[in-house]
XYZ file of C-alpha atoms in Angstrom:
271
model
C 11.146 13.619 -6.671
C 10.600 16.347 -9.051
C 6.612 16.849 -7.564
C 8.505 18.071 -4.173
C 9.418 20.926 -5.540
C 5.558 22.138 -5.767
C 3.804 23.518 -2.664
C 0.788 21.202 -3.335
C 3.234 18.465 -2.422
C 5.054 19.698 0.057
C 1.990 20.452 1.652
C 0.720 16.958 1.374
C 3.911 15.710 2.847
C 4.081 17.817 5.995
C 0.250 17.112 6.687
C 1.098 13.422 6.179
C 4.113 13.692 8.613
C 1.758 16.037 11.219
C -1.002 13.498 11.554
C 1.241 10.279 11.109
C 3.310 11.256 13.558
C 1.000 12.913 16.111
C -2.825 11.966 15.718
C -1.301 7.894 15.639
C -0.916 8.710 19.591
C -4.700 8.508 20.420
C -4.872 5.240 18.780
C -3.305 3.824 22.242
C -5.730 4.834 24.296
C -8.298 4.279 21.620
C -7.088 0.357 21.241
C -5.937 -0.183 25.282
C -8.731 1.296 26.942
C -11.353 -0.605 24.115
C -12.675 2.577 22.591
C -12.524 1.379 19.043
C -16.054 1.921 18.703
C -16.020 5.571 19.464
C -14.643 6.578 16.578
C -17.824 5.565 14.788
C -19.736 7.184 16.931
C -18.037 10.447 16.485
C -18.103 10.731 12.969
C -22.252 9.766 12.997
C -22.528 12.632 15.524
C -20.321 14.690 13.592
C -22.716 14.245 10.632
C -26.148 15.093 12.606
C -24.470 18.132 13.351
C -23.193 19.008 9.954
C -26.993 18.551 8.828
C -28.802 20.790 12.146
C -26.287 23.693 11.254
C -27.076 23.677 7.410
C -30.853 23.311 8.331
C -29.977 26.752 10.743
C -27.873 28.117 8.113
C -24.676 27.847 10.038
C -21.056 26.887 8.843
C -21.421 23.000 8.460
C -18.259 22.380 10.547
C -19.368 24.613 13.609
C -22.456 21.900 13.746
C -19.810 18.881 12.763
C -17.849 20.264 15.998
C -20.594 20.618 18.036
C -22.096 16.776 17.421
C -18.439 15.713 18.599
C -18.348 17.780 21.423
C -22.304 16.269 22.465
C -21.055 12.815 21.649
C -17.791 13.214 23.670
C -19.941 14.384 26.526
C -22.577 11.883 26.082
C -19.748 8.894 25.761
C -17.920 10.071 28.881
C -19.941 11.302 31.905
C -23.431 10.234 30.849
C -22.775 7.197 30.130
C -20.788 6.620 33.434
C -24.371 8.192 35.105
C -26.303 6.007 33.214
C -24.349 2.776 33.798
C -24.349 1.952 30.349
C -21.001 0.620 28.698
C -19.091 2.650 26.547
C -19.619 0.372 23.635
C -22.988 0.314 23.940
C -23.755 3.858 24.064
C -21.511 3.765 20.813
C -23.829 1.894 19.488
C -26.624 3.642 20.850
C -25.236 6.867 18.750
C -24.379 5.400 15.593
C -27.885 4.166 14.851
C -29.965 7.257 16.576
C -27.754 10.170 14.918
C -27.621 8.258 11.378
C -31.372 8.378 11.209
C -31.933 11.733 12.479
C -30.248 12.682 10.044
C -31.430 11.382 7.572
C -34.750 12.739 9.134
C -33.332 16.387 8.736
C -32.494 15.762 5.127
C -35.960 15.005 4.019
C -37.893 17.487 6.055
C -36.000 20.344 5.604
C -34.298 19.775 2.160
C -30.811 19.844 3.575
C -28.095 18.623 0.651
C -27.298 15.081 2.082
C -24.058 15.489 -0.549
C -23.213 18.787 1.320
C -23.204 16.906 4.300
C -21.646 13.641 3.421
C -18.892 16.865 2.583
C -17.301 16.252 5.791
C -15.956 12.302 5.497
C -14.128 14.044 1.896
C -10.506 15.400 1.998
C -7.507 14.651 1.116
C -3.720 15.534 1.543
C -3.308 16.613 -1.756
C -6.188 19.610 -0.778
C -4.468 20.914 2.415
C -3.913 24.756 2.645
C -1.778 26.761 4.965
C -4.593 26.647 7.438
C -4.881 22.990 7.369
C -1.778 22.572 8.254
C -1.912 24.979 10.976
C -4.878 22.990 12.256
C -2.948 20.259 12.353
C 0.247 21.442 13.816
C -1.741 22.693 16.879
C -3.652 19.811 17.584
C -0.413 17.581 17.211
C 1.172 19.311 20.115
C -2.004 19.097 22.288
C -1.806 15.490 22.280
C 1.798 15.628 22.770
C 1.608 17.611 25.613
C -1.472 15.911 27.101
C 0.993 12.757 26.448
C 3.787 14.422 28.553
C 1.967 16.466 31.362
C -0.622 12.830 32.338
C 1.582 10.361 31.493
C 1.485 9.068 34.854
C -2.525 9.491 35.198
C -3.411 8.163 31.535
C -0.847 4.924 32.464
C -2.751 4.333 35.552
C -6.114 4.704 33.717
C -5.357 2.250 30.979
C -3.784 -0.290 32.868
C -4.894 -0.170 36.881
C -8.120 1.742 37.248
C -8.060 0.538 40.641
C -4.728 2.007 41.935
C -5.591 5.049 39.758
C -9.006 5.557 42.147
C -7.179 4.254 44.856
C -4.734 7.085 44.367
C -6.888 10.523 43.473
C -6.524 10.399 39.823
C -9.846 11.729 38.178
C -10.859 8.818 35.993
C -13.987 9.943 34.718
C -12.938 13.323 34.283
C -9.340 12.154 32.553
C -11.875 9.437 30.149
C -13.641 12.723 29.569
C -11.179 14.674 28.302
C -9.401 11.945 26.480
C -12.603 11.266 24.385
C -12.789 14.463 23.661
C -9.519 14.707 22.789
C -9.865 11.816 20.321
C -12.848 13.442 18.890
C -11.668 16.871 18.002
C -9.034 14.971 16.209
C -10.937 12.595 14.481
C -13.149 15.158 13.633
C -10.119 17.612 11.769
C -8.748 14.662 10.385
C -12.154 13.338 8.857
C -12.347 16.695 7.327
C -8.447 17.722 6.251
C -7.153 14.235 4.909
C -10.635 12.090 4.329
C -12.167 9.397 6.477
C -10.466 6.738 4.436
C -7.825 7.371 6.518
C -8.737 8.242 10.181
C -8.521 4.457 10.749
C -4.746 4.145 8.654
C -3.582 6.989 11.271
C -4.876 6.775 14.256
C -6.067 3.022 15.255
C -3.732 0.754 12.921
C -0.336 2.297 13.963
C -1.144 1.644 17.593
C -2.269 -1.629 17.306
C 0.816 -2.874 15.625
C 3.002 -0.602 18.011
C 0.623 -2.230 21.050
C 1.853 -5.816 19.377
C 5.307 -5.160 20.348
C 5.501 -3.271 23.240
C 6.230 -3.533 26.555
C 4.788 -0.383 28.419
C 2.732 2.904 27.300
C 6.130 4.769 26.206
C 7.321 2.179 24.077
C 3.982 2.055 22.929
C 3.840 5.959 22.516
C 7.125 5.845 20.880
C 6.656 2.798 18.369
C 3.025 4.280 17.356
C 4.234 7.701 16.585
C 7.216 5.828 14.469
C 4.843 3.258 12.287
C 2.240 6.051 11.644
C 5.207 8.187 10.172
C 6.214 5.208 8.254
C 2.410 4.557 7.418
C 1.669 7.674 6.377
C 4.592 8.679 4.480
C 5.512 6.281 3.197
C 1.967 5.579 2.100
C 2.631 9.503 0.743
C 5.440 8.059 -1.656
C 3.556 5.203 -2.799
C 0.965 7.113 -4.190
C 3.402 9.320 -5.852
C 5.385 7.088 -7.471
C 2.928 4.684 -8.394
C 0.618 6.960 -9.070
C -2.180 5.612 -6.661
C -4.859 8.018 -4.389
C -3.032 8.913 -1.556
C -6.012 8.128 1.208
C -5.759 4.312 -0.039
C -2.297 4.254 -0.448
C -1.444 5.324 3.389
C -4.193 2.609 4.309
C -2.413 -0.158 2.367
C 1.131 1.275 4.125
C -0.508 1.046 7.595
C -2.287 -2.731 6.637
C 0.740 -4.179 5.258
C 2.958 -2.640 7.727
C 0.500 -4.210 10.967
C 1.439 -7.660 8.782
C 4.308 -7.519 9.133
C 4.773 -6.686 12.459
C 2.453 -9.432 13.385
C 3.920 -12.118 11.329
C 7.425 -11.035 12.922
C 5.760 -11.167 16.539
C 4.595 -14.803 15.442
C 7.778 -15.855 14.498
C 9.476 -14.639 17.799
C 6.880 -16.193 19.856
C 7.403 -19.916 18.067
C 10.989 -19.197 18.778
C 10.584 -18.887 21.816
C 8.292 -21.782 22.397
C 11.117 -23.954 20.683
């Protein structure tokens, strides 16, 4: 325990607690409302925008920002105008952004490494800022958690009822996308893109395995992405492992064993 007496460590830790605890929330919505796809989608877009704002000379993470923001837009409203399926238009994105910019890189001698820039991080290169990036973000989606709870329940489970009663699907999909992309998007960047999937989509669907409603789902998610993530933290410190791989094999083995305990119960039952 001696390495938790350096800031560099401590800084990991809290970053690993901040998005563990916090980012693992979108993964419900992500997983329930069948959005897995997005995230792809996001992080292409994210990339064609990284490569337009070094071929303008702008900050490469205004442009990564901006692509998210496009491709949250595009995902959400225009493809509800365009009657084409969210998936689809995931698709659609993935391919088209990946080759434009791959485009940009040849005509206009953009650094495709520079780029590529943006799926690196890693806890053990968090700053003070980082961290403050994260802390904010974690209590948007809390509070977005606590002040629709009600309309994001309805929208993931009865669309109907939802419309039936007022709620503003489109606009709450909207905002929920774009929700999931600005984090993606800062955790692609602060802790590495090895481990956007450990955080935000594994600890849901093994929280999504047990429960029984979307706050026990909430609740178990937030729990199992703080177990994923640090305990994936002390892994890689005491067996001296990367830390982005060592989260993902916490979050893997930990969605295991939850399902092999949730087979178990269920041949109990059955018996």
């Amino acid at each position: 325990m001696e390495y938790l007496r350096i800031p560099l460590f401590q800084r990991a830790l809290l970053g690993a607690f901040l998005t563990g605890g916090t980012f693992s929330l979108l993964g419900v919505v992500v997983v329930t409302a069948n959005l897995t796809t997005i995230r792809f989608a996001l992080m292409h877009l994210a990339l064609l925008g990284g490569a337009v704002a070094l071929a303008f000379k702008l900050p490469i993470l205004v442009g990564a920002f901006g692509g998210i923001i496009i491709a949250s837009f595009i995902l959400g409203p225009w493809a509800d105008h365009l009657k084409v399926d969210t998936g689809m238009m995931s698709a659609y994105l993935m391919t088209g952004s990946l080759g434009m910019a791959f485009i940009l890189f040849y005509r206009t001698g953009v650094p495709a490494m520079e780029v590529f820039s943006l799926f690196t991080g890693g806890l053990l290169l968090l700053n003070s800022r980082d961290l403050w990036l994260l802390f904010v973000i974690g209590i948007l989606i809390i509070f977005t958690f606590w002040a629709f709870f009600y309309e994001i329940e309805l929208f993931l489970y009865d669309k109907e009822t939802a419309e039936a009663l007022g709620v503003p699907i489109k606009k709450l999909q909207t905002g929920l996308v774009f929700l999931t992309g600005l984090a993606i998007g800062v955790a692609m960047r602060v802790v590495g893109a090895l481990m956007v999937d450990a955080i935000i989509l594994i600890p849901a669907l093994a929280a999504l395995t047990l429960a029984r409603g979307l706050k026990e789902g909430l609740i178990l998610t937030s729990i199992f992405g703080l177990i994923a993530s640090v305990g994936g933290f002390f892994l890689s410190m005491g067996a001296d492992l990367p830390v982005g791989a060592s989260i993902t094999v916490s979050a893997i083995s930990l969605l295991a064993i939850v399902s092999m305990i949730k087979g178990r119960f269920n041949r109990t039952l059955k018996t």
